[in-house]
Amino acid sequence: MHAIHYAKYTSNGNNFVILDEIEQECVPESKKSHFSKMICHESTGIGCDTLLIVQRYSSDMLNHIYGNNHYEMTTERGGERFIMRVFERDGSESYNCGNGLVCLGHYLHHTYQLENAFIATEIPSRKPFFRKIKSFDGTLTQATIGEPKFPDENFVTPAAIKAILPDKTSYLLKETSMMIKHEQENKKINLNHCYITFTGEPHIVIFEPGLYESITKVNFFDSSDSATVRQNNEKLIEQIGLHFNALKDFFPQGVNINFARVMDNGKIAYRCFERGVNSETYACGTGAVAVASIARNLGLVESDEITLLPWRARYEVPYKNAEIMIKIENQQYNMLSQSVLLTEGTYYISQQ
């Protein structure tokens, strides 16, 4: 048996297992994908949304990951530098994770007493991109996600694009039609006013009325305690999420889908279907940044400080007051949120 130490964290209901490979490799590179399937699973592993692996940033580590086919960043040498790998339940490696960065900030502060660090993300691109994290008190962390930008053709092909938004960081997508089952009826719906941007991950954002013109009597942000309403909304989000992720000619590597509404108090409620996890999650940090960016682009909000309400997480008592603060400085989007260390322990796997 092989013993592996882990730490399990949560931020806004997103659960992560952190595997520390800063000093030495725990899982061979060739087995990391398979390992993520095991440890994320509730029966064979610890149970989580995503596996995060933290490594020391160095030329040797990049060569170990990629071989010689990669681009090495030479900036951000003013602090400790690490690599964050993001492995999903299905074994795929994602580019970035906002809530994951928040939890990693807590972990580095808790384990190594680091208040600041630069984290190399977007590892599958072979062009690591640094993002700064700052831990204020061990639980509150700021992650600099950066400036949203167009997703490249790995994530959205020209066939899916209708127009470029004036800010030149996002696209308006062509209208798409799909069949859904809602309230025991089969319906054809047309999804329009769908926007896509890249915040370290590709995100579609749909504000009202883009979805609600097509489906009557749907309110994804119903505060009702009705189990039926919640179940119907969850099923509808799943159907739409699976539909977009099946459109490989448009979204070759899958895509995250966010549903959002500006509330009366100016805060933005949102829900996110995540690729890789392949279902709605309690919250999504890069999704929160994408929603804030599109809201600003559409003129729905004007402030440089935007509060996001991860609606699915807020259904649960521990997260009923969950919020993500987005602060914009010099066009850079910073995400501030809380994280909690749930447990640390040892995971045993066969060496076969």
PDB file of N, CA and C in Angstrom, residues 68-151:
ATOM      1  N   ASN A  68       9.883  18.817 -23.713  1.00  0.00           N
ATOM      2  CA  ASN A  68      10.462  20.084 -24.165  1.00  0.00           C
ATOM      3  C   ASN A  68       9.460  21.009 -24.835  1.00  0.00           C
ATOM      4  N   ASN A  69       8.229  20.548 -24.979  1.00  0.00           N
ATOM      5  CA  ASN A  69       7.246  21.312 -25.746  1.00  0.00           C
ATOM      6  C   ASN A  69       6.397  22.181 -24.822  1.00  0.00           C
ATOM      7  N   HIS A  70       6.984  23.300 -24.383  1.00  0.00           N
ATOM      8  CA  HIS A  70       6.236  24.205 -23.537  1.00  0.00           C
ATOM      9  C   HIS A  70       6.888  25.581 -23.570  1.00  0.00           C
ATOM     10  N   TYR A  71       6.157  26.539 -23.047  1.00  0.00           N
ATOM     11  CA  TYR A  71       6.640  27.919 -22.954  1.00  0.00           C
ATOM     12  C   TYR A  71       6.800  28.257 -21.491  1.00  0.00           C
ATOM     13  N   GLU A  72       7.993  28.716 -21.090  1.00  0.00           N
ATOM     14  CA  GLU A  72       8.233  29.016 -19.679  1.00  0.00           C
ATOM     15  C   GLU A  72       8.045  30.498 -19.407  1.00  0.00           C
ATOM     16  N   MET A  73       7.231  30.802 -18.409  1.00  0.00           N
ATOM     17  CA  MET A  73       7.036  32.188 -17.999  1.00  0.00           C
ATOM     18  C   MET A  73       8.297  32.686 -17.304  1.00  0.00           C
ATOM     19  N   THR A  74       8.678  33.937 -17.580  1.00  0.00           N
ATOM     20  CA  THR A  74       9.866  34.508 -16.950  1.00  0.00           C
ATOM     21  C   THR A  74       9.518  35.706 -16.064  1.00  0.00           C
ATOM     22  N   THR A  75       8.214  36.003 -15.946  1.00  0.00           N
ATOM     23  CA  THR A  75       7.787  37.141 -15.139  1.00  0.00           C
ATOM     24  C   THR A  75       7.404  36.682 -13.730  1.00  0.00           C
ATOM     25  N   GLU A  76       7.018  37.640 -12.918  1.00  0.00           N
ATOM     26  CA  GLU A  76       6.543  37.380 -11.550  1.00  0.00           C
ATOM     27  C   GLU A  76       7.579  36.620 -10.715  1.00  0.00           C
ATOM     28  N   ARG A  77       8.789  37.171 -10.657  1.00  0.00           N
ATOM     29  CA  ARG A  77       9.838  36.514  -9.882  1.00  0.00           C
ATOM     30  C   ARG A  77       9.968  37.084  -8.471  1.00  0.00           C
ATOM     31  N   GLY A  78       9.032  37.935  -8.081  1.00  0.00           N
ATOM     32  CA  GLY A  78       9.156  38.618  -6.805  1.00  0.00           C
ATOM     33  C   GLY A  78       8.671  37.840  -5.603  1.00  0.00           C
ATOM     34  N   GLY A  79       8.201  36.618  -5.778  1.00  0.00           N
ATOM     35  CA  GLY A  79       7.687  35.860  -4.640  1.00  0.00           C
ATOM     36  C   GLY A  79       7.767  34.370  -4.900  1.00  0.00           C
ATOM     37  N   GLU A  80       7.259  33.603  -3.949  1.00  0.00           N
ATOM     38  CA  GLU A  80       7.236  32.143  -4.103  1.00  0.00           C
ATOM     39  C   GLU A  80       6.359  31.772  -5.304  1.00  0.00           C
ATOM     40  N   ARG A  81       6.817  30.798  -6.084  1.00  0.00           N
ATOM     41  CA  ARG A  81       6.092  30.415  -7.298  1.00  0.00           C
ATOM     42  C   ARG A  81       5.769  28.917  -7.259  1.00  0.00           C
ATOM     43  N   PHE A  82       4.505  28.631  -7.564  1.00  0.00           N
ATOM     44  CA  PHE A  82       4.039  27.259  -7.550  1.00  0.00           C
ATOM     45  C   PHE A  82       3.214  26.985  -8.801  1.00  0.00           C
ATOM     46  N   ILE A  83       2.917  25.733  -9.006  1.00  0.00           N
ATOM     47  CA  ILE A  83       2.046  25.278 -10.096  1.00  0.00           C
ATOM     48  C   ILE A  83       0.801  24.680  -9.466  1.00  0.00           C
ATOM     49  N   MET A  84      -0.373  25.031  -9.973  1.00  0.00           N
ATOM     50  CA  MET A  84      -1.618  24.396  -9.535  1.00  0.00           C
ATOM     51  C   MET A  84      -2.189  23.581 -10.684  1.00  0.00           C
ATOM     52  N   ARG A  85      -2.277  22.289 -10.470  1.00  0.00           N
ATOM     53  CA  ARG A  85      -2.905  21.385 -11.430  1.00  0.00           C
ATOM     54  C   ARG A  85      -4.350  21.163 -10.998  1.00  0.00           C
ATOM     55  N   VAL A  86      -5.265  21.137 -11.951  1.00  0.00           N
ATOM     56  CA  VAL A  86      -6.700  21.031 -11.659  1.00  0.00           C
ATOM     57  C   VAL A  86      -7.239  19.802 -12.388  1.00  0.00           C
ATOM     58  N   PHE A  87      -7.473  18.723 -11.646  1.00  0.00           N
ATOM     59  CA  PHE A  87      -7.972  17.477 -12.228  1.00  0.00           C
ATOM     60  C   PHE A  87      -9.419  17.244 -11.793  1.00  0.00           C
ATOM     61  N   GLU A  88     -10.267  16.957 -12.761  1.00  0.00           N
ATOM     62  CA  GLU A  88     -11.690  16.807 -12.504  1.00  0.00           C
ATOM     63  C   GLU A  88     -12.066  15.352 -12.234  1.00  0.00           C
ATOM     64  N   ARG A  89     -13.330  15.169 -11.888  1.00  0.00           N
ATOM     65  CA  ARG A  89     -13.841  13.827 -11.583  1.00  0.00           C
ATOM     66  C   ARG A  89     -13.687  12.860 -12.743  1.00  0.00           C
ATOM     67  N   ASP A  90     -13.777  13.393 -13.967  1.00  0.00           N
ATOM     68  CA  ASP A  90     -13.695  12.520 -15.139  1.00  0.00           C
ATOM     69  C   ASP A  90     -12.260  12.267 -15.585  1.00  0.00           C
ATOM     70  N   GLY A  91     -11.289  12.775 -14.824  1.00  0.00           N
ATOM     71  CA  GLY A  91      -9.882  12.565 -15.155  1.00  0.00           C
ATOM     72  C   GLY A  91      -9.289  13.650 -16.031  1.00  0.00           C
ATOM     73  N   SER A  92     -10.112  14.555 -16.549  1.00  0.00           N
ATOM     74  CA  SER A  92      -9.597  15.617 -17.406  1.00  0.00           C
ATOM     75  C   SER A  92      -8.885  16.670 -16.557  1.00  0.00           C
ATOM     76  N   GLU A  93      -7.955  17.378 -17.187  1.00  0.00           N
ATOM     77  CA  GLU A  93      -7.238  18.442 -16.488  1.00  0.00           C
ATOM     78  C   GLU A  93      -7.750  19.788 -16.980  1.00  0.00           C
ATOM     79  N   SER A  94      -8.312  20.564 -16.088  1.00  0.00           N
ATOM     80  CA  SER A  94      -8.833  21.878 -16.428  1.00  0.00           C
ATOM     81  C   SER A  94      -7.734  22.926 -16.370  1.00  0.00           C
ATOM     82  N   TYR A  95      -8.080  24.134 -16.844  1.00  0.00           N
ATOM     83  CA  TYR A  95      -7.095  25.191 -16.963  1.00  0.00           C
ATOM     84  C   TYR A  95      -6.920  25.984 -15.670  1.00  0.00           C
ATOM     85  N   ASN A  96      -8.019  26.246 -14.983  1.00  0.00           N
ATOM     86  CA  ASN A  96      -7.950  27.105 -13.808  1.00  0.00           C
ATOM     87  C   ASN A  96      -9.139  26.826 -12.914  1.00  0.00           C
ATOM     88  N   CYS A  97      -9.101  27.341 -11.694  1.00  0.00           N
ATOM     89  CA  CYS A  97     -10.212  27.176 -10.754  1.00  0.00           C
ATOM     90  C   CYS A  97     -10.119  28.293  -9.722  1.00  0.00           C
ATOM     91  N   GLY A  98     -11.080  29.210  -9.728  1.00  0.00           N
ATOM     92  CA  GLY A  98     -11.053  30.338  -8.813  1.00  0.00           C
ATOM     93  C   GLY A  98     -11.180  29.935  -7.361  1.00  0.00           C
ATOM     94  N   ASN A  99     -12.173  29.131  -7.029  1.00  0.00           N
ATOM     95  CA  ASN A  99     -12.332  28.667  -5.651  1.00  0.00           C
ATOM     96  C   ASN A  99     -11.162  27.782  -5.237  1.00  0.00           C
ATOM     97  N   GLY A 100     -10.588  27.080  -6.208  1.00  0.00           N
ATOM     98  CA  GLY A 100      -9.395  26.280  -5.929  1.00  0.00           C
ATOM     99  C   GLY A 100      -8.220  27.155  -5.528  1.00  0.00           C
ATOM    100  N   LEU A 101      -8.037  28.299  -6.219  1.00  0.00           N
ATOM    101  CA  LEU A 101      -6.976  29.234  -5.854  1.00  0.00           C
ATOM    102  C   LEU A 101      -7.185  29.773  -4.440  1.00  0.00           C
ATOM    103  N   VAL A 102      -8.449  30.044  -4.099  1.00  0.00           N
ATOM    104  CA  VAL A 102      -8.767  30.532  -2.753  1.00  0.00           C
ATOM    105  C   VAL A 102      -8.383  29.487  -1.705  1.00  0.00           C
ATOM    106  N   CYS A 103      -8.736  28.243  -1.956  1.00  0.00           N
ATOM    107  CA  CYS A 103      -8.390  27.168  -1.008  1.00  0.00           C
ATOM    108  C   CYS A 103      -6.885  26.952  -0.948  1.00  0.00           C
ATOM    109  N   LEU A 104      -6.221  27.055  -2.097  1.00  0.00           N
ATOM    110  CA  LEU A 104      -4.772  26.886  -2.116  1.00  0.00           C
ATOM    111  C   LEU A 104      -4.092  28.001  -1.320  1.00  0.00           C
ATOM    112  N   GLY A 105      -4.646  29.219  -1.390  1.00  0.00           N
ATOM    113  CA  GLY A 105      -4.106  30.306  -0.579  1.00  0.00           C
ATOM    114  C   GLY A 105      -4.169  29.986   0.907  1.00  0.00           C
ATOM    115  N   HIS A 106      -5.302  29.432   1.337  1.00  0.00           N
ATOM    116  CA  HIS A 106      -5.463  29.003   2.737  1.00  0.00           C
ATOM    117  C   HIS A 106      -4.444  27.921   3.060  1.00  0.00           C
ATOM    118  N   TYR A 107      -4.290  26.949   2.162  1.00  0.00           N
ATOM    119  CA  TYR A 107      -3.378  25.826   2.417  1.00  0.00           C
ATOM    120  C   TYR A 107      -1.933  26.307   2.561  1.00  0.00           C
ATOM    121  N   LEU A 108      -1.480  27.174   1.660  1.00  0.00           N
ATOM    122  CA  LEU A 108      -0.099  27.647   1.712  1.00  0.00           C
ATOM    123  C   LEU A 108       0.147  28.486   2.970  1.00  0.00           C
ATOM    124  N   HIS A 109      -0.881  29.231   3.393  1.00  0.00           N
ATOM    125  CA  HIS A 109      -0.758  30.009   4.628  1.00  0.00           C
ATOM    126  C   HIS A 109      -0.720  29.077   5.834  1.00  0.00           C
ATOM    127  N   HIS A 110      -1.595  28.089   5.849  1.00  0.00           N
ATOM    128  CA  HIS A 110      -1.711  27.154   6.973  1.00  0.00           C
ATOM    129  C   HIS A 110      -0.478  26.255   7.079  1.00  0.00           C
ATOM    130  N   THR A 111       0.038  25.800   5.944  1.00  0.00           N
ATOM    131  CA  THR A 111       1.103  24.799   5.942  1.00  0.00           C
ATOM    132  C   THR A 111       2.498  25.412   5.904  1.00  0.00           C
ATOM    133  N   TYR A 112       2.655  26.492   5.141  1.00  0.00           N
ATOM    134  CA  TYR A 112       3.985  27.077   4.941  1.00  0.00           C
ATOM    135  C   TYR A 112       4.087  28.529   5.414  1.00  0.00           C
ATOM    136  N   GLN A 113       3.017  29.056   6.034  1.00  0.00           N
ATOM    137  CA  GLN A 113       2.990  30.421   6.558  1.00  0.00           C
ATOM    138  C   GLN A 113       3.259  31.460   5.457  1.00  0.00           C
ATOM    139  N   LEU A 114       2.801  31.178   4.244  1.00  0.00           N
ATOM    140  CA  LEU A 114       2.949  32.099   3.126  1.00  0.00           C
ATOM    141  C   LEU A 114       1.703  32.966   2.988  1.00  0.00           C
ATOM    142  N   GLU A 115       1.893  34.263   2.948  1.00  0.00           N
ATOM    143  CA  GLU A 115       0.763  35.168   2.755  1.00  0.00           C
ATOM    144  C   GLU A 115       0.556  35.511   1.288  1.00  0.00           C
ATOM    145  N   ASN A 116       1.625  35.429   0.488  1.00  0.00           N
ATOM    146  CA  ASN A 116       1.549  35.753  -0.933  1.00  0.00           C
ATOM    147  C   ASN A 116       2.247  34.674  -1.738  1.00  0.00           C
ATOM    148  N   ALA A 117       1.738  34.415  -2.919  1.00  0.00           N
ATOM    149  CA  ALA A 117       2.393  33.470  -3.819  1.00  0.00           C
ATOM    150  C   ALA A 117       1.903  33.723  -5.236  1.00  0.00           C
ATOM    151  N   PHE A 118       2.716  33.318  -6.202  1.00  0.00           N
ATOM    152  CA  PHE A 118       2.327  33.358  -7.603  1.00  0.00           C
ATOM    153  C   PHE A 118       2.089  31.917  -8.053  1.00  0.00           C
ATOM    154  N   ILE A 119       0.911  31.690  -8.631  1.00  0.00           N
ATOM    155  CA  ILE A 119       0.490  30.342  -8.983  1.00  0.00           C
ATOM    156  C   ILE A 119       0.389  30.210 -10.508  1.00  0.00           C
ATOM    157  N   ALA A 120       1.134  29.298 -11.071  1.00  0.00           N
ATOM    158  CA  ALA A 120       1.060  29.028 -12.506  1.00  0.00           C
ATOM    159  C   ALA A 120      -0.161  28.151 -12.778  1.00  0.00           C
ATOM    160  N   THR A 121      -1.049  28.645 -13.624  1.00  0.00           N
ATOM    161  CA  THR A 121      -2.278  27.938 -13.971  1.00  0.00           C
ATOM    162  C   THR A 121      -2.303  27.686 -15.483  1.00  0.00           C
ATOM    163  N   GLU A 122      -3.436  27.195 -15.992  1.00  0.00           N
ATOM    164  CA  GLU A 122      -3.635  26.905 -17.417  1.00  0.00           C
ATOM    165  C   GLU A 122      -2.568  25.922 -17.940  1.00  0.00           C
ATOM    166  N   ILE A 123      -2.257  24.932 -17.130  1.00  0.00           N
ATOM    167  CA  ILE A 123      -1.187  23.987 -17.455  1.00  0.00           C
ATOM    168  C   ILE A 123      -1.447  23.206 -18.757  1.00  0.00           C
ATOM    169  N   PRO A 124      -2.678  22.770 -19.039  1.00  0.00           N
ATOM    170  CA  PRO A 124      -2.880  22.027 -20.291  1.00  0.00           C
ATOM    171  C   PRO A 124      -2.582  22.840 -21.553  1.00  0.00           C
ATOM    172  N   SER A 125      -2.545  24.167 -21.443  1.00  0.00           N
ATOM    173  CA  SER A 125      -2.270  25.005 -22.613  1.00  0.00           C
ATOM    174  C   SER A 125      -0.805  24.946 -23.019  1.00  0.00           C
ATOM    175  N   ARG A 126       0.047  24.418 -22.146  1.00  0.00           N
ATOM    176  CA  ARG A 126       1.502  24.417 -22.325  1.00  0.00           C
ATOM    177  C   ARG A 126       2.087  25.834 -22.286  1.00  0.00           C
ATOM    178  N   LYS A 127       1.282  26.792 -21.851  1.00  0.00           N
ATOM    179  CA  LYS A 127       1.733  28.161 -21.658  1.00  0.00           C
ATOM    180  C   LYS A 127       1.269  28.615 -20.280  1.00  0.00           C
ATOM    181  N   PRO A 128       1.941  28.172 -19.218  1.00  0.00           N
ATOM    182  CA  PRO A 128       1.486  28.502 -17.861  1.00  0.00           C
ATOM    183  C   PRO A 128       1.306  30.003 -17.671  1.00  0.00           C
ATOM    184  N   PHE A 129       0.219  30.361 -16.990  1.00  0.00           N
ATOM    185  CA  PHE A 129      -0.127  31.766 -16.757  1.00  0.00           C
ATOM    186  C   PHE A 129      -0.173  32.003 -15.248  1.00  0.00           C
ATOM    187  N   PHE A 130       0.607  32.974 -14.759  1.00  0.00           N
ATOM    188  CA  PHE A 130       0.683  33.223 -13.322  1.00  0.00           C
ATOM    189  C   PHE A 130      -0.496  34.052 -12.820  1.00  0.00           C
ATOM    190  N   ARG A 131      -0.995  33.637 -11.682  1.00  0.00           N
ATOM    191  CA  ARG A 131      -2.011  34.387 -10.966  1.00  0.00           C
ATOM    192  C   ARG A 131      -1.567  34.535  -9.517  1.00  0.00           C
ATOM    193  N   LYS A 132      -1.732  35.729  -8.982  1.00  0.00           N
ATOM    194  CA  LYS A 132      -1.279  36.001  -7.619  1.00  0.00           C
ATOM    195  C   LYS A 132      -2.387  35.696  -6.622  1.00  0.00           C
ATOM    196  N   ILE A 133      -2.004  35.076  -5.510  1.00  0.00           N
ATOM    197  CA  ILE A 133      -2.939  34.873  -4.416  1.00  0.00           C
ATOM    198  C   ILE A 133      -2.368  35.518  -3.156  1.00  0.00           C
ATOM    199  N   LYS A 134      -3.267  36.086  -2.365  1.00  0.00           N
ATOM    200  CA  LYS A 134      -2.873  36.745  -1.118  1.00  0.00           C
ATOM    201  C   LYS A 134      -3.831  36.310  -0.021  1.00  0.00           C
ATOM    202  N   SER A 135      -3.290  35.761   1.043  1.00  0.00           N
ATOM    203  CA  SER A 135      -4.086  35.330   2.188  1.00  0.00           C
ATOM    204  C   SER A 135      -4.046  36.416   3.249  1.00  0.00           C
ATOM    205  N   PHE A 136      -5.228  36.901   3.656  1.00  0.00           N
ATOM    206  CA  PHE A 136      -5.292  38.008   4.601  1.00  0.00           C
ATOM    207  C   PHE A 136      -5.273  37.540   6.051  1.00  0.00           C
ATOM    208  N   ASP A 137      -5.995  36.464   6.342  1.00  0.00           N
ATOM    209  CA  ASP A 137      -6.056  36.028   7.735  1.00  0.00           C
ATOM    210  C   ASP A 137      -6.101  34.510   7.847  1.00  0.00           C
ATOM    211  N   GLY A 138      -5.716  33.840   6.784  1.00  0.00           N
ATOM    212  CA  GLY A 138      -5.752  32.382   6.813  1.00  0.00           C
ATOM    213  C   GLY A 138      -7.040  31.804   6.280  1.00  0.00           C
ATOM    214  N   THR A 139      -8.112  32.610   6.243  1.00  0.00           N
ATOM    215  CA  THR A 139      -9.374  32.109   5.683  1.00  0.00           C
ATOM    216  C   THR A 139      -9.842  32.946   4.503  1.00  0.00           C
ATOM    217  N   LEU A 140      -9.582  34.270   4.535  1.00  0.00           N
ATOM    218  CA  LEU A 140      -9.958  35.145   3.426  1.00  0.00           C
ATOM    219  C   LEU A 140      -8.786  35.255   2.463  1.00  0.00           C
ATOM    220  N   THR A 141      -9.041  34.921   1.217  1.00  0.00           N
ATOM    221  CA  THR A 141      -7.986  34.944   0.200  1.00  0.00           C
ATOM    222  C   THR A 141      -8.436  35.749  -1.003  1.00  0.00           C
ATOM    223  N   GLN A 142      -7.501  36.505  -1.560  1.00  0.00           N
ATOM    224  CA  GLN A 142      -7.745  37.200  -2.818  1.00  0.00           C
ATOM    225  C   GLN A 142      -6.959  36.514  -3.915  1.00  0.00           C
ATOM    226  N   ALA A 143      -7.639  36.168  -4.982  1.00  0.00           N
ATOM    227  CA  ALA A 143      -7.000  35.558  -6.153  1.00  0.00           C
ATOM    228  C   ALA A 143      -7.157  36.518  -7.321  1.00  0.00           C
ATOM    229  N   THR A 144      -6.045  36.914  -7.912  1.00  0.00           N
ATOM    230  CA  THR A 144      -6.089  37.788  -9.077  1.00  0.00           C
ATOM    231  C   THR A 144      -6.306  36.927 -10.317  1.00  0.00           C
ATOM    232  N   ILE A 145      -7.528  36.909 -10.809  1.00  0.00           N
ATOM    233  CA  ILE A 145      -7.859  36.097 -11.977  1.00  0.00           C
ATOM    234  C   ILE A 145      -7.328  36.761 -13.244  1.00  0.00           C
ATOM    235  N   GLY A 146      -7.272  38.090 -13.261  1.00  0.00           N
ATOM    236  CA  GLY A 146      -6.752  38.810 -14.414  1.00  0.00           C
ATOM    237  C   GLY A 146      -7.859  39.403 -15.267  1.00  0.00           C
ATOM    238  N   GLU A 147      -7.509  39.816 -16.465  1.00  0.00           N
ATOM    239  CA  GLU A 147      -8.473  40.415 -17.377  1.00  0.00           C
ATOM    240  C   GLU A 147      -9.132  39.339 -18.224  1.00  0.00           C
ATOM    241  N   PRO A 148     -10.456  39.274 -18.231  1.00  0.00           N
ATOM    242  CA  PRO A 148     -11.127  38.319 -19.129  1.00  0.00           C
ATOM    243  C   PRO A 148     -10.705  38.551 -20.572  1.00  0.00           C
ATOM    244  N   LYS A 149     -10.766  37.500 -21.365  1.00  0.00           N
ATOM    245  CA  LYS A 149     -10.354  37.612 -22.761  1.00  0.00           C
ATOM    246  C   LYS A 149     -11.149  36.648 -23.621  1.00  0.00           C
ATOM    247  N   PHE A 150     -10.991  36.780 -24.944  1.00  0.00           N
ATOM    248  CA  PHE A 150     -11.657  35.848 -25.843  1.00  0.00           C
ATOM    249  C   PHE A 150     -11.156  34.431 -25.604  1.00  0.00           C
ATOM    250  N   PRO A 151     -12.033  33.450 -25.532  1.00  0.00           N
ATOM    251  CA  PRO A 151     -11.577  32.057 -25.545  1.00  0.00           C
ATOM    252  C   PRO A 151     -11.052  31.715 -26.935  1.00  0.00           C
TER     253      PRO A 151
END
